[in-house]
Short mmCIF file of C-alpha atoms and ligand atoms in Angstrom, two decimals:
data_model
loop_
_atom_site.label_atom_id
_atom_site.label_comp_id
_atom_site.label_asym_id
_atom_site.label_seq_id
_atom_site.Cartn_x
_atom_site.Cartn_y
_atom_site.Cartn_z
CA UNK F 1 -96.28 120.50 35.45
CA UNK F 2 -97.87 120.44 31.99
CA UNK F 3 -95.64 121.40 29.10
CA UNK F 4 -96.75 122.66 25.74
CA UNK F 5 -95.89 119.34 24.03
CA UNK F 6 -98.77 117.54 22.39
CA UNK F 7 -99.14 114.00 21.10
CA UNK F 8 -101.09 113.45 17.90
CA UNK F 9 -103.45 110.56 17.40
CA UNK F 10 -104.71 109.70 13.94
CA UNK F 11 -108.09 107.93 14.00
CA UNK F 12 -110.45 107.40 11.10
CA UNK F 13 -108.73 110.06 9.04
CA UNK F 14 -108.95 112.67 11.79
CA UNK F 15 -106.12 114.03 13.91
CA UNK F 16 -106.60 114.49 17.64
CA UNK F 17 -104.20 116.33 19.89
CA UNK F 18 -103.51 115.00 23.36
CA UNK F 19 -101.64 117.00 26.00
CA UNK F 20 -98.32 115.65 27.24
CA UNK F 21 -97.64 115.98 30.95
CA UNK F 22 -94.11 116.06 32.34
CA UNK F 23 -92.92 115.32 35.86
CA UNK F 24 -90.03 116.95 37.72
CA UNK F 25 -87.65 114.13 36.77
CA UNK F 26 -88.52 114.41 33.09
CA UNK F 27 -90.96 111.48 32.85
CA UNK F 28 -93.65 112.18 30.29
CA UNK F 29 -97.19 110.92 29.87
CA UNK F 30 -99.92 111.39 27.33
CA UNK F 31 -102.95 112.72 29.17
CA UNK F 32 -105.79 110.56 27.88
CA UNK F 33 -108.56 111.68 30.21
CA UNK F 34 -110.55 113.26 27.33
CA UNK F 35 -109.67 110.58 24.80
CA UNK F 36 -113.03 108.84 24.92
CA UNK F 37 -115.11 111.99 24.75
CA UNK F 38 -113.04 113.21 21.79
CA UNK F 39 -112.53 109.98 19.86
CA UNK F 40 -114.76 107.25 21.34
CA UNK F 41 -111.61 105.26 22.17
CA UNK F 42 -110.36 104.09 25.53
CA UNK F 43 -106.87 102.87 26.43
CA UNK F 44 -106.27 99.17 27.10
CA UNK F 45 -103.36 98.33 29.38
CA UNK F 46 -103.57 95.02 31.28
CA UNK F 47 -101.85 95.19 34.65
CA UNK F 48 -101.63 99.01 34.24
CA UNK F 49 -98.06 98.37 33.12
CA UNK F 50 -98.00 101.60 31.15
CA UNK F 51 -100.68 103.66 32.87
CA UNK F 52 -100.11 106.57 35.21
CA UNK F 53 -103.06 106.64 37.60
CA UNK F 54 -102.11 109.89 39.30
CA UNK F 55 -99.43 112.48 39.84
CA UNK F 56 -97.50 111.93 43.04
CA UNK F 57 -94.78 113.80 44.91
CA UNK F 58 -93.93 111.01 47.35
CA UNK F 59 -91.52 108.55 45.76
CA UNK F 60 -89.41 108.60 42.63
CA UNK F 61 -88.23 105.40 40.96
CA UNK F 62 -86.09 105.12 37.87
CA UNK F 63 -86.31 101.42 37.14
CA UNK F 64 -83.78 101.52 34.32
CA UNK F 65 -81.10 103.18 36.44
CA UNK F 66 -82.04 101.46 39.73
CA UNK F 67 -82.90 104.70 41.57
CA UNK F 68 -85.30 105.02 44.50
CA UNK F 69 -85.91 108.26 46.41
CA UNK F 70 -88.44 109.22 49.07
CA UNK F 71 -89.41 112.89 48.73
CA UNK F 72 -86.26 113.36 46.64
CA UNK F 73 -83.87 111.76 49.15
CA UNK F 74 -81.95 108.68 47.94
CA UNK F 75 -82.91 105.50 49.74
CA UNK F 76 -79.24 104.75 50.43
CA UNK F 77 -78.88 108.01 52.40
CA UNK F 78 -82.03 107.35 54.41
CA UNK F 79 -80.83 103.81 55.10
CA UNK F 80 -77.56 105.14 56.44
CA UNK F 81 -78.65 108.20 58.40
CA UNK F 82 -82.35 108.04 59.23
CA UNK F 83 -84.69 105.88 61.26
CA UNK F 84 -88.08 104.42 60.51
CA UNK F 85 -90.24 106.95 62.34
CA UNK F 86 -88.36 109.83 60.77
CA UNK F 87 -88.89 108.26 57.34
CA UNK F 88 -92.58 107.75 58.17
CA UNK F 89 -92.80 111.45 58.99
CA UNK F 90 -91.00 112.34 55.77
CA UNK F 91 -93.39 110.29 53.67
CA UNK F 92 -96.59 111.30 55.42
CA UNK F 93 -95.94 115.01 56.03
CA UNK F 94 -93.62 115.60 53.08
CA UNK F 95 -90.57 116.89 54.95
CA UNK F 96 -87.92 115.75 57.42
CA UNK F 97 -88.84 116.70 60.99
CA UNK F 98 -86.69 118.72 63.37
CA UNK F 99 -85.63 116.89 66.52
CA UNK F 100 -88.52 118.48 68.39
CA UNK F 101 -91.11 117.66 65.72
CA UNK F 102 -89.90 114.09 65.54
CA UNK F 103 -90.16 113.74 69.30
CA UNK F 104 -93.74 115.08 69.23
CA UNK F 105 -94.64 112.71 66.41
CA UNK F 106 -92.99 109.70 68.09
CA UNK F 107 -94.67 110.56 71.38
CA UNK F 108 -98.07 110.71 69.72
CA UNK F 109 -97.49 107.35 68.04
CA UNK F 110 -96.28 105.88 71.35
CA UNK F 111 -99.50 106.98 73.04
CA UNK F 112 -101.57 104.74 70.80
CA UNK F 113 -99.67 101.44 70.89
CA UNK F 114 -102.14 99.58 73.12
CA UNK F 115 -105.08 97.69 71.67
CA UNK F 116 -108.55 97.73 73.16
CA UNK F 117 -108.68 94.90 75.69
CA UNK F 118 -111.47 93.23 73.69
CA UNK F 119 -108.96 92.50 70.94
CA UNK F 120 -107.77 89.61 73.08
CA UNK F 121 -111.13 87.93 72.48
CA UNK F 122 -110.91 88.89 68.82
CA UNK F 123 -107.61 87.01 68.44
CA UNK F 124 -108.92 84.20 70.63
CA UNK F 125 -111.62 83.54 68.05
CA UNK F 126 -109.07 82.86 65.30
CA UNK F 127 -107.61 79.40 64.68
CA UNK F 128 -104.09 78.98 66.03
CA UNK F 129 -102.71 78.41 62.55
CA UNK F 130 -104.37 81.53 61.10
CA UNK F 131 -101.89 83.31 58.83
CA UNK F 132 -100.87 86.55 60.60
CA UNK F 133 -101.60 88.53 57.42
CA UNK F 134 -105.24 87.46 57.62
CA UNK F 135 -105.27 88.31 61.33
CA UNK F 136 -103.67 91.73 60.71
CA UNK F 137 -106.01 92.68 57.92
CA UNK F 138 -109.03 91.61 59.98
CA UNK F 139 -107.76 93.45 63.06
CA UNK F 140 -107.04 96.65 61.12
CA UNK F 141 -110.49 96.47 59.51
CA UNK F 142 -111.97 95.98 62.98
CA UNK F 143 -110.46 99.28 64.16
CA UNK F 144 -113.33 100.93 62.29
CA UNK F 145 -115.70 99.31 64.81
CA UNK F 146 -113.70 100.62 67.77
CA UNK F 147 -113.34 104.18 66.48
CA UNK F 148 -116.63 105.04 64.76
CA UNK F 149 -115.98 108.72 65.51
CA UNK F 150 -112.84 108.71 63.35
CA UNK F 151 -114.08 107.45 60.03
CA UNK F 152 -114.56 110.62 58.01
CA UNK F 153 -111.82 110.91 55.36
CA UNK F 154 -112.60 114.64 54.97
CA UNK F 155 -111.94 115.51 58.61
CA UNK F 156 -108.18 116.30 59.00
CA UNK F 157 -108.18 115.74 62.78
CA UNK F 158 -109.91 112.37 62.49
CA UNK F 159 -107.48 111.40 59.73
CA UNK F 160 -104.43 112.45 61.77
CA UNK F 161 -105.53 110.45 64.82
CA UNK F 162 -106.25 107.43 62.63
CA UNK F 163 -102.84 107.73 60.95
CA UNK F 164 -101.07 107.76 64.34
CA UNK F 165 -103.26 104.95 65.65
CA UNK F 166 -102.45 102.76 62.66
CA UNK F 167 -98.71 103.39 62.89
CA UNK F 168 -98.85 102.59 66.61
CA UNK F 169 -101.16 99.60 66.55
CA UNK F 170 -100.07 97.58 63.53
CA UNK F 171 -96.89 96.28 65.26
CA UNK F 172 -98.98 95.35 68.32
CA UNK F 173 -101.51 93.60 66.09
CA UNK F 174 -98.82 91.68 64.21
CA UNK F 175 -97.13 90.65 67.47
CA UNK F 176 -100.48 89.55 68.98
CA UNK F 177 -101.16 87.42 65.89
CA UNK F 178 -97.84 85.66 66.44
CA UNK F 179 -98.33 85.23 70.20
CA UNK F 180 -101.77 83.76 69.56
CA UNK F 181 -100.32 81.27 67.08
CA UNK F 182 -97.79 79.95 69.60
CA UNK F 183 -100.06 80.11 72.61
CA UNK F 184 -98.02 82.65 74.58
CA UNK F 185 -99.55 85.55 76.51
CA UNK F 186 -99.95 88.83 74.67
CA UNK F 187 -97.33 91.33 75.77
CA UNK F 188 -98.57 94.86 76.39
CA UNK F 189 -96.43 97.43 74.61
CA UNK F 190 -93.65 98.97 76.67
CA UNK F 191 -93.61 102.58 75.56
CA UNK F 192 -90.21 103.31 77.07
CA UNK F 193 -88.76 101.39 74.17
CA UNK F 194 -88.25 102.63 70.62
CA UNK F 195 -90.76 101.71 67.91
CA UNK F 196 -88.76 98.72 66.65
CA UNK F 197 -87.59 97.57 70.09
CA UNK F 198 -91.16 97.65 71.32
CA UNK F 199 -92.25 95.50 68.41
CA UNK F 200 -89.49 92.96 69.06
CA UNK F 201 -90.35 92.97 72.75
CA UNK F 202 -94.03 92.24 72.02
CA UNK F 203 -92.97 89.51 69.59
CA UNK F 204 -90.31 87.74 71.63
CA UNK F 205 -90.80 88.90 75.22
CA UNK F 206 -92.68 86.93 77.86
CA UNK F 207 -93.96 88.01 81.28
CA UNK F 208 -91.54 85.57 82.94
CA UNK F 209 -88.22 86.99 81.90
CA UNK F 210 -86.63 90.25 81.06
CA UNK F 211 -86.25 90.68 77.33
CA UNK F 212 -83.24 92.60 76.13
CA UNK F 213 -83.22 93.64 72.48
CA UNK F 214 -79.84 93.34 70.83
CA UNK F 215 -78.99 96.69 69.19
CA UNK F 216 -77.76 94.99 66.01
CA UNK F 217 -81.15 93.27 65.66
CA UNK F 218 -83.15 96.45 66.29
CA UNK F 219 -81.00 98.35 63.79
CA UNK F 220 -81.48 95.66 61.15
CA UNK F 221 -85.26 95.68 61.51
CA UNK F 222 -85.34 99.47 61.47
CA UNK F 223 -83.32 99.40 58.24
CA UNK F 224 -85.67 96.86 56.66
CA UNK F 225 -88.69 98.97 57.62
CA UNK F 226 -87.08 102.05 56.02
CA UNK F 227 -86.38 100.16 52.81
CA UNK F 228 -89.97 98.91 52.61
CA UNK F 229 -91.63 102.21 53.54
CA UNK F 230 -92.84 103.21 50.09
CA UNK F 231 -92.61 102.14 46.48
CA UNK F 232 -95.01 104.43 44.63
CA UNK F 233 -97.93 102.82 42.77
CA UNK F 234 -97.30 99.14 43.59
CA UNK F 235 -100.19 96.67 43.87
CA UNK F 236 -101.01 97.26 47.55
CA UNK F 237 -100.61 101.04 47.39
CA UNK F 238 -102.79 101.21 44.29
CA UNK F 239 -105.29 99.07 46.20
CA UNK F 240 -105.28 101.50 49.12
CA UNK F 241 -105.84 104.37 46.69
CA UNK F 242 -108.57 102.59 44.73
CA UNK F 243 -110.48 101.50 47.82
CA UNK F 244 -110.00 104.95 49.35
CA UNK F 245 -111.37 106.61 46.24
CA UNK F 246 -114.82 105.37 47.25
CA UNK F 247 -114.49 107.66 50.32
CA UNK F 248 -114.49 104.73 52.71
CA UNK F 249 -112.62 105.14 56.01
CA UNK F 250 -108.84 104.78 56.30
CA UNK F 251 -108.97 101.52 58.31
CA UNK F 252 -110.90 99.74 55.54
CA UNK F 253 -108.33 100.94 52.98
CA UNK F 254 -105.29 99.79 54.95
CA UNK F 255 -106.94 96.45 55.62
CA UNK F 256 -107.40 96.07 51.84
CA UNK F 257 -103.76 97.07 51.29
CA UNK F 258 -102.59 94.37 53.70
CA UNK F 259 -104.56 91.77 51.75
CA UNK F 260 -103.11 92.93 48.43
CA UNK F 261 -99.61 92.78 49.89
CA UNK F 262 -100.08 89.19 51.02
CA UNK F 263 -99.92 87.70 47.49
CA UNK F 264 -96.74 85.82 46.49
CA UNK F 265 -96.17 88.06 43.48
CA UNK F 266 -96.04 91.03 45.88
CA UNK F 267 -95.04 91.16 49.56
CA UNK F 268 -95.77 87.47 50.11
CA UNK F 269 -92.66 86.77 48.04
CA UNK F 270 -90.42 87.23 51.11
CA UNK F 271 -91.98 84.20 52.80
CA UNK F 272 -91.81 82.27 49.52
CA UNK F 273 -88.09 83.03 49.13
CA UNK F 274 -87.33 81.30 52.42
CA UNK F 275 -89.52 78.33 51.48
CA UNK F 276 -87.59 78.10 48.20
CA UNK F 277 -84.19 78.27 49.92
CA UNK F 278 -85.21 75.73 52.55
CA UNK F 279 -86.55 73.39 49.85
CA UNK F 280 -83.27 73.63 47.94
CA UNK F 281 -81.33 72.92 51.14
CA UNK F 282 -83.52 70.09 52.40
CA UNK F 283 -84.42 68.35 49.17
CA UNK F 284 -80.82 68.07 48.07
CA UNK F 285 -81.47 70.09 44.93
CA UNK F 286 -78.66 72.24 43.54
CA UNK F 287 -79.13 75.97 42.98
CA UNK F 288 -78.59 75.37 39.27
CA UNK F 289 -81.33 72.73 39.17
CA UNK F 290 -83.74 75.18 40.78
CA UNK F 291 -82.84 77.93 38.32
CA UNK F 292 -83.60 75.49 35.48
CA UNK F 293 -87.02 74.79 37.03
CA UNK F 294 -87.72 78.51 37.35
CA UNK F 295 -86.96 78.95 33.65
CA UNK F 296 -89.02 76.02 32.46
CA UNK F 297 -92.41 76.74 30.90
CA UNK F 298 -93.57 73.30 32.14
CA UNK F 299 -92.93 74.21 35.77
CA UNK F 300 -94.85 76.86 37.68
CA UNK F 301 -91.88 77.66 39.97
CA UNK F 302 -90.38 81.11 39.68
CA UNK F 303 -87.14 82.28 41.18
CA UNK F 304 -88.81 84.04 44.08
CA UNK F 305 -87.31 87.38 45.03
CA UNK F 306 -86.27 87.97 41.43
CA UNK F 307 -87.84 90.27 38.88
CA UNK F 308 -89.80 93.45 39.19
CA UNK F 309 -92.36 95.31 37.14
CA UNK F 310 -90.46 98.58 37.39
CA UNK F 311 -86.81 97.69 37.93
CA UNK F 312 -84.94 96.57 34.85
CA UNK F 313 -81.79 96.84 36.89
CA UNK F 314 -80.64 95.78 40.35
CA UNK F 315 -83.26 96.83 42.90
CA UNK F 316 -81.43 99.43 45.02
CA UNK F 317 -83.16 98.09 48.14
CA UNK F 318 -81.83 94.59 47.44
CA UNK F 319 -78.31 96.02 47.19
CA UNK F 320 -78.58 97.60 50.67
CA UNK F 321 -80.26 94.50 52.14
CA UNK F 322 -77.67 92.12 50.69
CA UNK F 323 -74.90 94.11 52.38
CA UNK F 324 -76.87 94.32 55.64
CA UNK F 325 -77.48 90.58 55.47
CA UNK F 326 -73.76 89.82 55.43
CA UNK F 327 -73.14 92.43 58.18
CA UNK F 328 -75.92 91.32 60.51
CA UNK F 329 -75.27 87.61 60.17
CA UNK F 330 -71.55 88.27 60.70
CA UNK F 331 -72.22 90.30 63.86
CA UNK F 332 -74.66 87.73 65.21
CA UNK F 333 -72.15 85.01 64.42
CA UNK F 334 -74.75 83.16 62.34
CA UNK F 335 -73.50 80.90 59.59
CA UNK F 336 -76.40 80.56 57.19
CA UNK F 337 -76.60 77.85 54.57
CA UNK F 338 -79.63 79.73 53.21
CA UNK F 339 -77.48 82.81 52.54
CA UNK F 340 -74.94 80.66 50.72
CA UNK F 341 -77.69 79.20 48.53
CA UNK F 342 -79.13 82.66 47.85
CA UNK F 343 -75.75 84.04 46.79
CA UNK F 344 -75.25 81.05 44.51
CA UNK F 345 -78.74 81.41 43.00
CA UNK F 346 -78.06 85.08 42.33
CA UNK F 347 -74.73 84.38 40.65
CA UNK F 348 -76.22 81.70 38.43
CA UNK F 349 -79.28 83.75 37.49
CA UNK F 350 -77.35 86.94 36.76
CA UNK F 351 -75.18 85.15 34.24
CA UNK F 352 -78.01 83.15 32.68
CA UNK F 353 -79.35 84.27 29.29
CA UNK F 354 -83.01 83.80 30.40
CA UNK F 355 -82.65 86.29 33.28
CA UNK F 356 -80.35 88.65 31.36
CA UNK F 357 -82.74 88.87 28.41
CA UNK F 358 -85.73 89.58 30.64
CA UNK F 359 -83.73 91.95 32.87
CA UNK F 360 -84.58 90.01 36.03
CA UNK F 361 -82.55 91.00 39.09
CA UNK F 362 -82.91 90.36 42.85
CA UNK F 363 -85.65 92.46 44.39
CA UNK F 364 -86.29 93.66 47.95
CA UNK F 365 -87.57 90.24 49.01
CA UNK F 366 -84.55 88.19 47.97
CA UNK F 367 -82.33 88.77 50.99
CA UNK F 368 -84.70 90.23 53.61
CA UNK F 369 -86.02 86.84 54.76
CA UNK F 370 -82.50 85.62 55.47
CA UNK F 371 -82.04 88.46 57.97
CA UNK F 372 -85.45 87.78 59.55
CA UNK F 373 -84.62 84.10 59.69
CA UNK F 374 -81.26 84.70 61.38
CA UNK F 375 -83.01 86.85 64.00
CA UNK F 376 -85.47 84.03 64.73
CA UNK F 377 -88.54 85.57 63.13
CA UNK F 378 -90.81 82.85 61.76
CA UNK F 379 -91.51 82.88 58.02
CA UNK F 380 -95.23 83.62 58.44
CA UNK F 381 -94.26 86.94 60.06
CA UNK F 382 -92.13 88.15 57.14
CA UNK F 383 -95.02 89.64 55.17
CA UNK F 384 -96.66 91.26 58.24
CA UNK F 385 -93.28 92.94 58.79
CA UNK F 386 -93.33 94.15 55.20
CA UNK F 387 -96.80 95.55 55.99
CA UNK F 388 -95.50 97.42 59.06
CA UNK F 389 -92.74 98.86 56.90
CA UNK F 390 -95.05 99.78 54.01
CA UNK F 391 -97.70 101.38 56.21
CA UNK F 392 -96.28 104.96 56.06
CA UNK F 393 -96.29 104.75 52.26
CA UNK F 394 -99.91 103.62 52.15
CA UNK F 395 -100.86 106.43 54.52
CA UNK F 396 -98.95 109.05 52.55
CA UNK F 397 -100.60 107.99 49.29
CA UNK F 398 -104.06 107.92 50.83
CA UNK F 399 -103.59 111.45 52.18
CA UNK F 400 -102.10 112.70 48.91
CA UNK F 401 -104.98 111.22 46.92
CA UNK F 402 -107.60 112.94 49.05
CA UNK F 403 -105.84 116.29 48.62
CA UNK F 404 -105.47 115.88 44.85
CA UNK F 405 -107.50 118.35 42.78
CA UNK F 406 -108.02 115.53 40.25
CA UNK F 407 -109.47 113.24 42.94
CA UNK F 408 -112.30 111.05 41.74
CA UNK F 409 -113.53 107.52 42.33
CA UNK F 410 -111.30 104.93 40.64
CA UNK F 411 -113.27 103.18 37.98
CA UNK F 412 -111.39 101.63 35.03
CA UNK F 413 -113.18 100.78 31.81
CA UNK F 414 -112.96 97.58 29.78
CA UNK F 415 -113.25 96.18 26.31
CA UNK F 416 -116.18 93.82 26.45
CA UNK F 417 -115.56 90.63 24.48
CA UNK F 418 -118.34 88.38 25.72
CA UNK F 419 -121.50 87.18 24.03
CA UNK F 420 -123.50 89.68 21.99
CA UNK F 421 -127.21 90.09 22.71
CA UNK F 422 -128.62 86.66 23.59
CA UNK F 423 -132.27 86.33 24.58
CA UNK F 424 -133.05 84.31 27.68
CA UNK F 425 -134.95 81.55 25.85
CA UNK F 426 -132.24 81.22 23.21
CA UNK F 427 -129.30 81.01 25.62
CA UNK F 428 -127.42 77.70 25.67
CA UNK F 429 -127.69 75.68 28.84
CA UNK F 430 -125.08 73.21 30.05
N1 LIG O 501 -88.50 83.70 37.81
C1 LIG O 501 -88.58 83.22 36.54
N2 LIG O 501 -89.12 83.89 35.50
C2 LIG O 501 -89.56 85.12 35.76
C3 LIG O 501 -89.51 85.70 37.04
C4 LIG O 501 -88.94 84.94 38.08
N3 LIG O 501 -88.87 85.43 39.32
N4 LIG O 501 -90.05 86.93 37.00
C5 LIG O 501 -90.44 87.12 35.74
N5 LIG O 501 -90.14 86.03 34.97
C6 LIG O 501 -90.36 85.88 33.55
C7 LIG O 501 -91.82 85.59 33.22
O1 LIG O 501 -92.07 84.20 33.19
C8 LIG O 501 -91.95 86.23 31.87
O2 LIG O 501 -91.34 85.38 30.93
P1 LIG O 501 -91.92 85.28 29.41
O3 LIG O 501 -91.72 86.66 28.84
O4 LIG O 501 -91.11 84.22 28.76
O5 LIG O 501 -93.37 84.93 29.56
C9 LIG O 501 -91.07 87.48 31.96
O6 LIG O 501 -90.08 87.15 32.94
C10 LIG O 501 -91.82 88.74 32.41
O7 LIG O 501 -92.50 88.42 33.62
P2 LIG O 501 -93.89 89.04 34.04
O8 LIG O 501 -94.51 88.20 35.09
O9 LIG O 501 -94.69 89.32 32.80
O10 LIG O 501 -93.39 90.44 34.62
P3 LIG O 501 -94.19 91.39 35.56
O11 LIG O 501 -93.54 92.70 35.47
O12 LIG O 501 -95.64 91.29 35.25
O13 LIG O 501 -93.98 90.70 37.00
C11 LIG O 501 -93.11 90.11 39.12
C12 LIG O 501 -93.14 91.16 37.98
C13 LIG O 501 -92.42 90.70 40.34
C14 LIG O 501 -94.55 89.75 39.51
C15 LIG O 501 -92.36 88.86 38.64
O14 LIG O 501 -91.03 89.20 38.28
C16 LIG O 501 -92.36 87.73 39.67
O15 LIG O 501 -93.32 86.96 39.72
N6 LIG O 501 -91.29 87.62 40.50
C17 LIG O 501 -91.26 86.63 41.56
C18 LIG O 501 -92.11 87.10 42.72
C19 LIG O 501 -91.43 88.21 43.49
O16 LIG O 501 -90.26 88.14 43.81
N7 LIG O 501 -92.21 89.23 43.82
C20 LIG O 501 -91.74 90.38 44.60
C21 LIG O 501 -91.69 91.63 43.80
S1 LIG O 501 -90.77 92.96 44.57
C22 LIG O 501 -91.56 93.34 46.05
C23 LIG O 501 -93.00 93.54 45.97
O17 LIG O 501 -93.55 94.13 45.04
O18 LIG O 501 -93.66 93.16 46.93
#
C-alpha cells in the first residue's frame, strides 16, 4: 500500500519529492524508481543491504525482534503443528490447504517422484567425489532437456506441473547423488511413504534389506525442512528471481538458486559448521581459542553458523532447532561431543564484546548439522537438504514475481570508476 508520505531530496539547490511506500507490518521504503529520470542520480547499495527489490506477501521477518512468519503465520506455530508439504502449499498457493486439498497436492507431488531412467547415466558420468550440490544443480538444470514442453513461464499449467515435478524430484536427485558417491544402487522412490520418509528411504535404503524409518528421525527432518522453507529475499531466492526475470524456464532458475545456496556464507554454512566443530574436537583446540580466531582480523576463520544480514537478534529458527537438537539426540540416545562444543561456543560468543557489539547470534545453520550428523547424514548432504527445504520458497517467489504488475527484467546499475577514455594506441601494456 502506498501512503501519502513523501521523502524530500535536496540536490543542487532543487528539492525532489519521492514517494514513501509502506508495507502491512509498517516497514517503509523510499520509492526511487524515478530518481534517475528526475535527478540524474542512482542509488548505491553494495550487497543490497538497504534495497527493497520488490514487494512480497510471502514471508515477514523482523530482524530486530527475531520474528519470522510465512504468510503471516509464526514459524514456531508451523514448526509445532504443520508438516513440510502443508507449508509448501501455504508458501506456493498463499493459503493453508484443507485436508482434501492437501491430499490432492501431496498425491500430485507423489506422482512425479521418479526420475527418467536416463538420469542413471547422467549420474554415472559424474566423478564419485562430486559434491551433491553440483550434482543437484546440474540435474535440476537438465530437467529442462527432459521436459521441453514445460518451459514457458507464462503458461500456468506448464508452471504448475514443473512446480510439482521439482518438489517431487529434488529429493530423488539429492538421494541419487549420495548413492552415486558411495557406489550403492539408486533406490526408486516408494510412493507409499510420506515425502520425508521417502527421501530417507532413497538415501539410506538398499535393495537387500527392509528399511524402516524411525518416526523421530522423520519428524526431525520434516521440522528442519519447514524451518528452511523460505526466508524472503536471501541470496539464493534473489538469484532465482533475478535469473527468472529474464523469462528463462523455472528449471534454469532453481538450478541457479541451488548454486547460490551452496556458498559458505549462505546455505553452505551448515556443512562448514560441522567441519568447524569436528576441527575443534579433533585438533584439541578449545572453544575459546576458536572464538579468538574467529574474531581476529589476521585469521580468515569466522564462527560459522553465527551472524545474519537481517537478524540482529537470535534467529527464531535457531531457537527451535536448538531445542529440537537436544530432544532428538536425547530420544536417539546419542551423546554428541559436537553438541557440547556448539553449546560452549554459543555461550562464549554471546557474552563476548565482539559478538555483542556486532549483534551476532546463532543462525539456522548453527545447530541443524548436529541433528543431521546424529541421524547419520553425511556433511556433504547438509546443503542439498537445505535446498530441498528452501525449494517451496524459491518456487513461491518465482511465481509471485511473474504475477507482479511491476515485473521487469532485473538489471542493477553501477557507478563506473575505471579508466576514462583511453585510445587503443595509448593504452598501457604489461
Ligand atoms: N564470525 C566472526 N565475525 C563475524 C561473523 C562470524 N560468523 N559474522 C559477521 N562477523 C563480523 C564481520 O567480520 C564484520 O566485522 P567488522 O565490522 O569488524 O568488519 C561484522 O561482523 C559484519 O559482518 P558482515 O560480513 O559485514 O555482515 P553481513 O550482514 O554482510 O554478513 C553473514 C552476514 C551471514 C554472511 C555473516 O554473518 C557470516 O559470514 N556468517 C558466517 C556464515 C554463516 O553462518 N552463514 C549462514 C547465514 S544464515 C543461513 C543462510 O543464509 O543460508
